[in-house]
PDB file of C-alpha atoms in Angstrom:
ATOM      1  CA  UNK E   1       0.047  -0.010  -0.084  1.00 78.00           C
ATOM      2  CA  UNK E   2       1.512   3.380  -1.020  1.00 93.00           C
ATOM      3  CA  UNK E   3       1.168   6.528   1.225  1.00 94.00           C
ATOM      4  CA  UNK E   4      -1.258   7.850  -1.344  1.00 94.00           C
ATOM      5  CA  UNK E   5      -3.736   5.052  -0.386  1.00 94.00           C
ATOM      6  CA  UNK E   6      -3.492   6.089   3.208  1.00 96.00           C
ATOM      7  CA  UNK E   7      -4.415   9.753   2.876  1.00 97.00           C
ATOM      8  CA  UNK E   8      -7.897  11.182   2.102  1.00 96.00           C
ATOM      9  CA  UNK E   9      -7.955  14.962   1.939  1.00 97.00           C
ATOM     10  CA  UNK E  10     -11.043  16.565   3.382  1.00 97.00           C
ATOM     11  CA  UNK E  11     -10.444  20.283   2.946  1.00 97.00           C
ATOM     12  CA  UNK E  12      -7.603  22.632   2.124  1.00 97.00           C
ATOM     13  CA  UNK E  13      -7.709  26.389   3.051  1.00 97.00           C
ATOM     14  CA  UNK E  14      -5.369  29.055   1.829  1.00 96.00           C
ATOM     15  CA  UNK E  15      -4.166  31.019   4.830  1.00 96.00           C
ATOM     16  CA  UNK E  16      -1.656  33.344   3.131  1.00 96.00           C
ATOM     17  CA  UNK E  17       0.140  33.936  -0.157  1.00 94.00           C
ATOM     18  CA  UNK E  18       1.781  37.262   0.520  1.00 90.00           C
ATOM     19  CA  UNK E  19       5.402  35.890   0.194  1.00 84.00           C
ATOM     20  CA  UNK E  20       4.998  32.285  -0.434  1.00 92.00           C
ATOM     21  CA  UNK E  21       1.926  29.932   0.132  1.00 95.00           C
ATOM     22  CA  UNK E  22       0.646  28.923   3.506  1.00 96.00           C
ATOM     23  CA  UNK E  23      -2.238  26.356   3.737  1.00 96.00           C
ATOM     24  CA  UNK E  24      -4.049  24.333   6.231  1.00 96.00           C
ATOM     25  CA  UNK E  25      -5.370  20.969   5.281  1.00 97.00           C
ATOM     26  CA  UNK E  26      -7.729  18.563   7.094  1.00 97.00           C
ATOM     27  CA  UNK E  27      -7.279  14.917   5.995  1.00 96.00           C
ATOM     28  CA  UNK E  28      -7.892  11.355   7.126  1.00 96.00           C
ATOM     29  CA  UNK E  29      -4.894   9.186   7.744  1.00 96.00           C
ATOM     30  CA  UNK E  30      -4.965   5.344   7.841  1.00 95.00           C
ATOM     31  CA  UNK E  31      -2.937   4.256  10.741  1.00 96.00           C
ATOM     32  CA  UNK E  32      -0.743   1.109  10.846  1.00 94.00           C
ATOM     33  CA  UNK E  33      -3.515  -0.683  12.698  1.00 95.00           C
ATOM     34  CA  UNK E  34      -6.002   0.022   9.797  1.00 95.00           C
ATOM     35  CA  UNK E  35      -8.092   2.698  11.619  1.00 97.00           C
ATOM     36  CA  UNK E  36      -8.603   6.158  10.095  1.00 97.00           C
ATOM     37  CA  UNK E  37      -7.691   9.243  12.123  1.00 97.00           C
ATOM     38  CA  UNK E  38      -8.643  12.845  11.154  1.00 97.00           C
ATOM     39  CA  UNK E  39      -5.684  15.221  11.380  1.00 97.00           C
ATOM     40  CA  UNK E  40      -5.091  18.902  10.428  1.00 97.00           C
ATOM     41  CA  UNK E  41      -1.745  20.391   9.348  1.00 96.00           C
ATOM     42  CA  UNK E  42      -0.357  23.638   8.162  1.00 95.00           C
ATOM     43  CA  UNK E  43       2.090  23.423   5.304  1.00 95.00           C
ATOM     44  CA  UNK E  44       4.312  26.249   3.851  1.00 94.00           C
ATOM     45  CA  UNK E  45       5.107  25.984   0.222  1.00 94.00           C
ATOM     46  CA  UNK E  46       8.151  28.234  -0.780  1.00 92.00           C
ATOM     47  CA  UNK E  47       9.196  26.105  -3.636  1.00 94.00           C
ATOM     48  CA  UNK E  48      12.429  23.934  -3.953  1.00 97.00           C
ATOM     49  CA  UNK E  49      15.889  25.187  -3.675  1.00 97.00           C
ATOM     50  CA  UNK E  50      19.536  24.409  -4.143  1.00 98.00           C
ATOM     51  CA  UNK E  51      22.672  24.959  -2.042  1.00 98.00           C
ATOM     52  CA  UNK E  52      26.355  24.755  -3.016  1.00 98.00           C
ATOM     53  CA  UNK E  53      29.554  24.681  -0.961  1.00 98.00           C
ATOM     54  CA  UNK E  54      32.703  25.607  -2.966  1.00 98.00           C
ATOM     55  CA  UNK E  55      35.951  24.063  -1.598  1.00 98.00           C
ATOM     56  CA  UNK E  56      39.663  24.485  -2.399  1.00 98.00           C
ATOM     57  CA  UNK E  57      41.386  21.191  -1.752  1.00 96.00           C
ATOM     58  CA  UNK E  58      44.950  22.594  -1.999  1.00 96.00           C
ATOM     59  CA  UNK E  59      44.319  25.471   0.463  1.00 97.00           C
ATOM     60  CA  UNK E  60      41.917  23.422   2.535  1.00 97.00           C
ATOM     61  CA  UNK E  61      39.345  26.286   2.357  1.00 98.00           C
ATOM     62  CA  UNK E  62      35.552  26.708   1.720  1.00 98.00           C
ATOM     63  CA  UNK E  63      33.488  29.754   0.574  1.00 98.00           C
ATOM     64  CA  UNK E  64      30.541  30.771   2.689  1.00 98.00           C
ATOM     65  CA  UNK E  65      28.228  33.808   2.985  1.00 97.00           C
ATOM     66  CA  UNK E  66      27.275  35.862   6.049  1.00 97.00           C
ATOM     67  CA  UNK E  67      23.868  37.597   6.129  1.00 95.00           C
ATOM     68  CA  UNK E  68      20.949  38.789   8.165  1.00 94.00           C
ATOM     69  CA  UNK E  69      18.036  36.316   8.520  1.00 93.00           C
ATOM     70  CA  UNK E  70      14.942  37.871  10.228  1.00 92.00           C
ATOM     71  CA  UNK E  71      13.445  34.339  11.215  1.00 92.00           C
ATOM     72  CA  UNK E  72      16.574  33.511  13.156  1.00 94.00           C
ATOM     73  CA  UNK E  73      16.713  36.922  14.687  1.00 95.00           C
ATOM     74  CA  UNK E  74      13.075  36.821  15.874  1.00 95.00           C
ATOM     75  CA  UNK E  75      13.871  33.413  17.480  1.00 94.00           C
ATOM     76  CA  UNK E  76      16.583  35.024  19.602  1.00 94.00           C
ATOM     77  CA  UNK E  77      19.725  34.760  17.417  1.00 94.00           C
ATOM     78  CA  UNK E  78      21.409  38.145  17.638  1.00 95.00           C
ATOM     79  CA  UNK E  79      24.122  37.714  14.925  1.00 95.00           C
ATOM     80  CA  UNK E  80      24.317  37.372  11.094  1.00 95.00           C
ATOM     81  CA  UNK E  81      24.042  33.702   9.852  1.00 97.00           C
ATOM     82  CA  UNK E  82      26.957  32.052   8.208  1.00 98.00           C
ATOM     83  CA  UNK E  83      25.692  29.801   5.261  1.00 97.00           C
ATOM     84  CA  UNK E  84      26.466  28.097   2.027  1.00 98.00           C
ATOM     85  CA  UNK E  85      25.341  29.926  -1.038  1.00 97.00           C
ATOM     86  CA  UNK E  86      21.641  28.925  -1.685  1.00 97.00           C
ATOM     87  CA  UNK E  87      18.521  30.063  -3.445  1.00 95.00           C
ATOM     88  CA  UNK E  88      15.114  28.932  -4.675  1.00 95.00           C
ATOM     89  CA  UNK E  89      14.851  27.236  -8.072  1.00 96.00           C
ATOM     90  CA  UNK E  90      12.257  29.611  -9.512  1.00 92.00           C
ATOM     91  CA  UNK E  91      11.422  26.987 -12.199  1.00 93.00           C
ATOM     92  CA  UNK E  92      15.010  26.622 -13.194  1.00 96.00           C
ATOM     93  CA  UNK E  93      16.913  23.338 -13.081  1.00 97.00           C
ATOM     94  CA  UNK E  94      18.902  22.880  -9.806  1.00 98.00           C
ATOM     95  CA  UNK E  95      22.337  23.017 -11.213  1.00 97.00           C
ATOM     96  CA  UNK E  96      21.625  26.105 -13.417  1.00 97.00           C
ATOM     97  CA  UNK E  97      19.888  27.933 -10.521  1.00 97.00           C
ATOM     98  CA  UNK E  98      22.847  27.193  -7.981  1.00 98.00           C
ATOM     99  CA  UNK E  99      25.396  28.359 -10.566  1.00 97.00           C
ATOM    100  CA  UNK E 100      23.650  31.675 -10.863  1.00 96.00           C
ATOM    101  CA  UNK E 101      23.289  31.999  -7.145  1.00 95.00           C
ATOM    102  CA  UNK E 102      27.102  31.385  -6.643  1.00 97.00           C
ATOM    103  CA  UNK E 103      27.938  34.063  -9.058  1.00 96.00           C
ATOM    104  CA  UNK E 104      25.450  36.414  -7.370  1.00 95.00           C
ATOM    105  CA  UNK E 105      26.409  35.733  -3.834  1.00 95.00           C
ATOM    106  CA  UNK E 106      30.088  34.667  -3.991  1.00 97.00           C
ATOM    107  CA  UNK E 107      31.307  36.284  -7.195  1.00 96.00           C
ATOM    108  CA  UNK E 108      32.590  33.018  -8.588  1.00 97.00           C
ATOM    109  CA  UNK E 109      31.954  31.312 -11.907  1.00 97.00           C
ATOM    110  CA  UNK E 110      32.586  27.610 -11.158  1.00 97.00           C
ATOM    111  CA  UNK E 111      33.606  24.753 -13.453  1.00 96.00           C
ATOM    112  CA  UNK E 112      32.292  21.350 -12.649  1.00 97.00           C
ATOM    113  CA  UNK E 113      29.698  21.094  -9.924  1.00 98.00           C
ATOM    114  CA  UNK E 114      28.665  17.812  -8.309  1.00 98.00           C
ATOM    115  CA  UNK E 115      25.249  17.016  -6.777  1.00 98.00           C
ATOM    116  CA  UNK E 116      25.684  14.984  -3.612  1.00 98.00           C
ATOM    117  CA  UNK E 117      22.116  14.507  -2.377  1.00 98.00           C
ATOM    118  CA  UNK E 118      18.557  15.986  -1.856  1.00 98.00           C
ATOM    119  CA  UNK E 119      16.822  16.420   1.450  1.00 98.00           C
ATOM    120  CA  UNK E 120      13.633  17.764   3.084  1.00 97.00           C
ATOM    121  CA  UNK E 121      14.763  20.460   5.348  1.00 93.00           C
ATOM    122  CA  UNK E 122      11.666  20.780   7.611  1.00 93.00           C
ATOM    123  CA  UNK E 123       9.225  18.217   6.498  1.00 94.00           C
ATOM    124  CA  UNK E 124       6.793  18.704   9.366  1.00 93.00           C
ATOM    125  CA  UNK E 125       5.695  21.953   8.014  1.00 94.00           C
ATOM    126  CA  UNK E 126       7.597  23.039   4.842  1.00 94.00           C
ATOM    127  CA  UNK E 127       7.304  21.359   1.440  1.00 95.00           C
ATOM    128  CA  UNK E 128      10.749  22.365   0.233  1.00 96.00           C
ATOM    129  CA  UNK E 129      13.268  19.780  -1.182  1.00 97.00           C
ATOM    130  CA  UNK E 130      16.823  21.136  -1.224  1.00 98.00           C
ATOM    131  CA  UNK E 131      19.328  19.934  -3.867  1.00 98.00           C
ATOM    132  CA  UNK E 132      22.878  19.863  -2.427  1.00 98.00           C
ATOM    133  CA  UNK E 133      26.022  20.557  -4.422  1.00 98.00           C
ATOM    134  CA  UNK E 134      29.753  20.899  -4.005  1.00 98.00           C
ATOM    135  CA  UNK E 135      32.446  22.194  -6.422  1.00 98.00           C
ATOM    136  CA  UNK E 136      36.081  22.994  -6.389  1.00 98.00           C
ATOM    137  CA  UNK E 137      37.077  26.605  -6.824  1.00 98.00           C
ATOM    138  CA  UNK E 138      40.265  28.532  -7.193  1.00 97.00           C
ATOM    139  CA  UNK E 139      41.082  32.261  -7.471  1.00 96.00           C
ATOM    140  CA  UNK E 140      40.945  32.253 -11.270  1.00 96.00           C
ATOM    141  CA  UNK E 141      37.214  31.603 -11.034  1.00 97.00           C
ATOM    142  CA  UNK E 142      36.408  34.887  -9.432  1.00 96.00           C
ATOM    143  CA  UNK E 143      34.496  37.257 -11.652  1.00 96.00           C
ATOM    144  CA  UNK E 144      33.182  39.818  -9.163  1.00 91.00           C
ATOM    145  CA  UNK E 145      32.647  40.790  -5.516  1.00 89.00           C
ATOM    146  CA  UNK E 146      29.488  38.819  -4.792  1.00 90.00           C
ATOM    147  CA  UNK E 147      27.237  40.202  -2.251  1.00 85.00           C
ATOM    148  CA  UNK E 148      23.789  39.380  -3.718  1.00 86.00           C
ATOM    149  CA  UNK E 149      21.300  41.771  -5.141  1.00 82.00           C
ATOM    150  CA  UNK E 150      20.548  44.788  -2.986  1.00 81.00           C
ATOM    151  CA  UNK E 151      17.213  45.292  -4.689  1.00 80.00           C
ATOM    152  CA  UNK E 152      16.258  41.914  -3.328  1.00 79.00           C
ATOM    153  CA  UNK E 153      17.248  42.894   0.155  1.00 77.00           C
ATOM    154  CA  UNK E 154      20.510  40.953   0.034  1.00 81.00           C
ATOM    155  CA  UNK E 155      23.457  42.401   1.900  1.00 87.00           C
ATOM    156  CA  UNK E 156      25.926  39.418   1.817  1.00 92.00           C
ATOM    157  CA  UNK E 157      29.542  39.273   3.070  1.00 94.00           C
ATOM    158  CA  UNK E 158      31.714  36.594   1.375  1.00 96.00           C
ATOM    159  CA  UNK E 159      33.908  34.517   3.754  1.00 98.00           C
ATOM    160  CA  UNK E 160      36.824  32.219   2.863  1.00 98.00           C
ATOM    161  CA  UNK E 161      37.499  29.931   5.765  1.00 98.00           C
ATOM    162  CA  UNK E 162      39.874  26.985   6.389  1.00 98.00           C
ATOM    163  CA  UNK E 163      37.739  23.824   6.623  1.00 97.00           C
ATOM    164  CA  UNK E 164      39.018  23.021  10.145  1.00 97.00           C
ATOM    165  CA  UNK E 165      37.875  26.612  11.249  1.00 98.00           C
ATOM    166  CA  UNK E 166      34.533  26.177   9.641  1.00 98.00           C
ATOM    167  CA  UNK E 167      34.002  22.840  11.435  1.00 98.00           C
ATOM    168  CA  UNK E 168      35.179  24.297  14.694  1.00 98.00           C
ATOM    169  CA  UNK E 169      32.421  27.013  14.126  1.00 98.00           C
ATOM    170  CA  UNK E 170      29.824  24.363  14.053  1.00 98.00           C
ATOM    171  CA  UNK E 171      31.005  22.933  17.408  1.00 97.00           C
ATOM    172  CA  UNK E 172      31.139  26.385  19.066  1.00 97.00           C
ATOM    173  CA  UNK E 173      27.722  27.552  17.671  1.00 96.00           C
ATOM    174  CA  UNK E 174      28.964  30.254  15.231  1.00 97.00           C
ATOM    175  CA  UNK E 175      27.598  28.184  12.252  1.00 98.00           C
ATOM    176  CA  UNK E 176      24.014  27.087  12.914  1.00 97.00           C
ATOM    177  CA  UNK E 177      22.485  26.803   9.426  1.00 97.00           C
ATOM    178  CA  UNK E 178      21.520  23.117   8.909  1.00 97.00           C
ATOM    179  CA  UNK E 179      22.227  22.999   5.120  1.00 98.00           C
ATOM    180  CA  UNK E 180      25.669  24.475   5.689  1.00 98.00           C
ATOM    181  CA  UNK E 181      26.451  22.018   8.542  1.00 98.00           C
ATOM    182  CA  UNK E 182      25.323  19.194   6.347  1.00 98.00           C
ATOM    183  CA  UNK E 183      27.675  20.222   3.419  1.00 98.00           C
ATOM    184  CA  UNK E 184      30.645  20.985   5.621  1.00 98.00           C
ATOM    185  CA  UNK E 185      30.351  17.544   7.338  1.00 97.00           C
ATOM    186  CA  UNK E 186      29.942  15.975   3.921  1.00 97.00           C
ATOM    187  CA  UNK E 187      33.152  17.575   2.737  1.00 97.00           C
ATOM    188  CA  UNK E 188      35.039  16.658   5.913  1.00 97.00           C
ATOM    189  CA  UNK E 189      34.026  13.046   5.510  1.00 96.00           C
ATOM    190  CA  UNK E 190      34.465  12.611   1.782  1.00 95.00           C
ATOM    191  CA  UNK E 191      36.890  15.134   0.425  1.00 93.00           C
ATOM    192  CA  UNK E 192      39.188  16.582   3.122  1.00 93.00           C
ATOM    193  CA  UNK E 193      39.446  13.196   4.970  1.00 87.00           C
ATOM    194  CA  UNK E 194      41.404  11.838   2.066  1.00 70.00           C
ATOM    195  CA  UNK E 195      44.299  14.165   2.540  1.00 60.00           C
TER     196      UNK E 195
END
């Protein structure tokens, strides 16, 4: 039996579509014991996204961004977030979109990029699937300053950090962004561990 056979949607209501789409849905769920249970859930649809962490194997460095995130601030985080370059797909293919984001945010035009996995980031309430990429970079790939688009509210600082420092920043709480932590740990286990 597929999950689709275990869900009967009763009603879906639009709660907001000012920035992205927030809905509430009442549905029946067929439990493992065969009984049906009525549940209600809100779900936020902001579209799918992509994230990429550039690394320089010879220098043992990575490129990250530092920016203000209002939801983190309102939840008590009084600092700028350090993150891997990322963005919503906006109907583009994941690789094409992440290449454009890296150019806008970091100021680098990358060669080969490698997709490493996909993940739901907050499946209890957000529909987004995030496509995770890594790519090697060097100084010759720099085409600009980065920083994002000010007209989109972006005010991004580019950081080049040693991989060991970035991993230490996870441990001491200076890096708290889940997608970034996942990619840093991926590189630590699969790329930098081989040196």
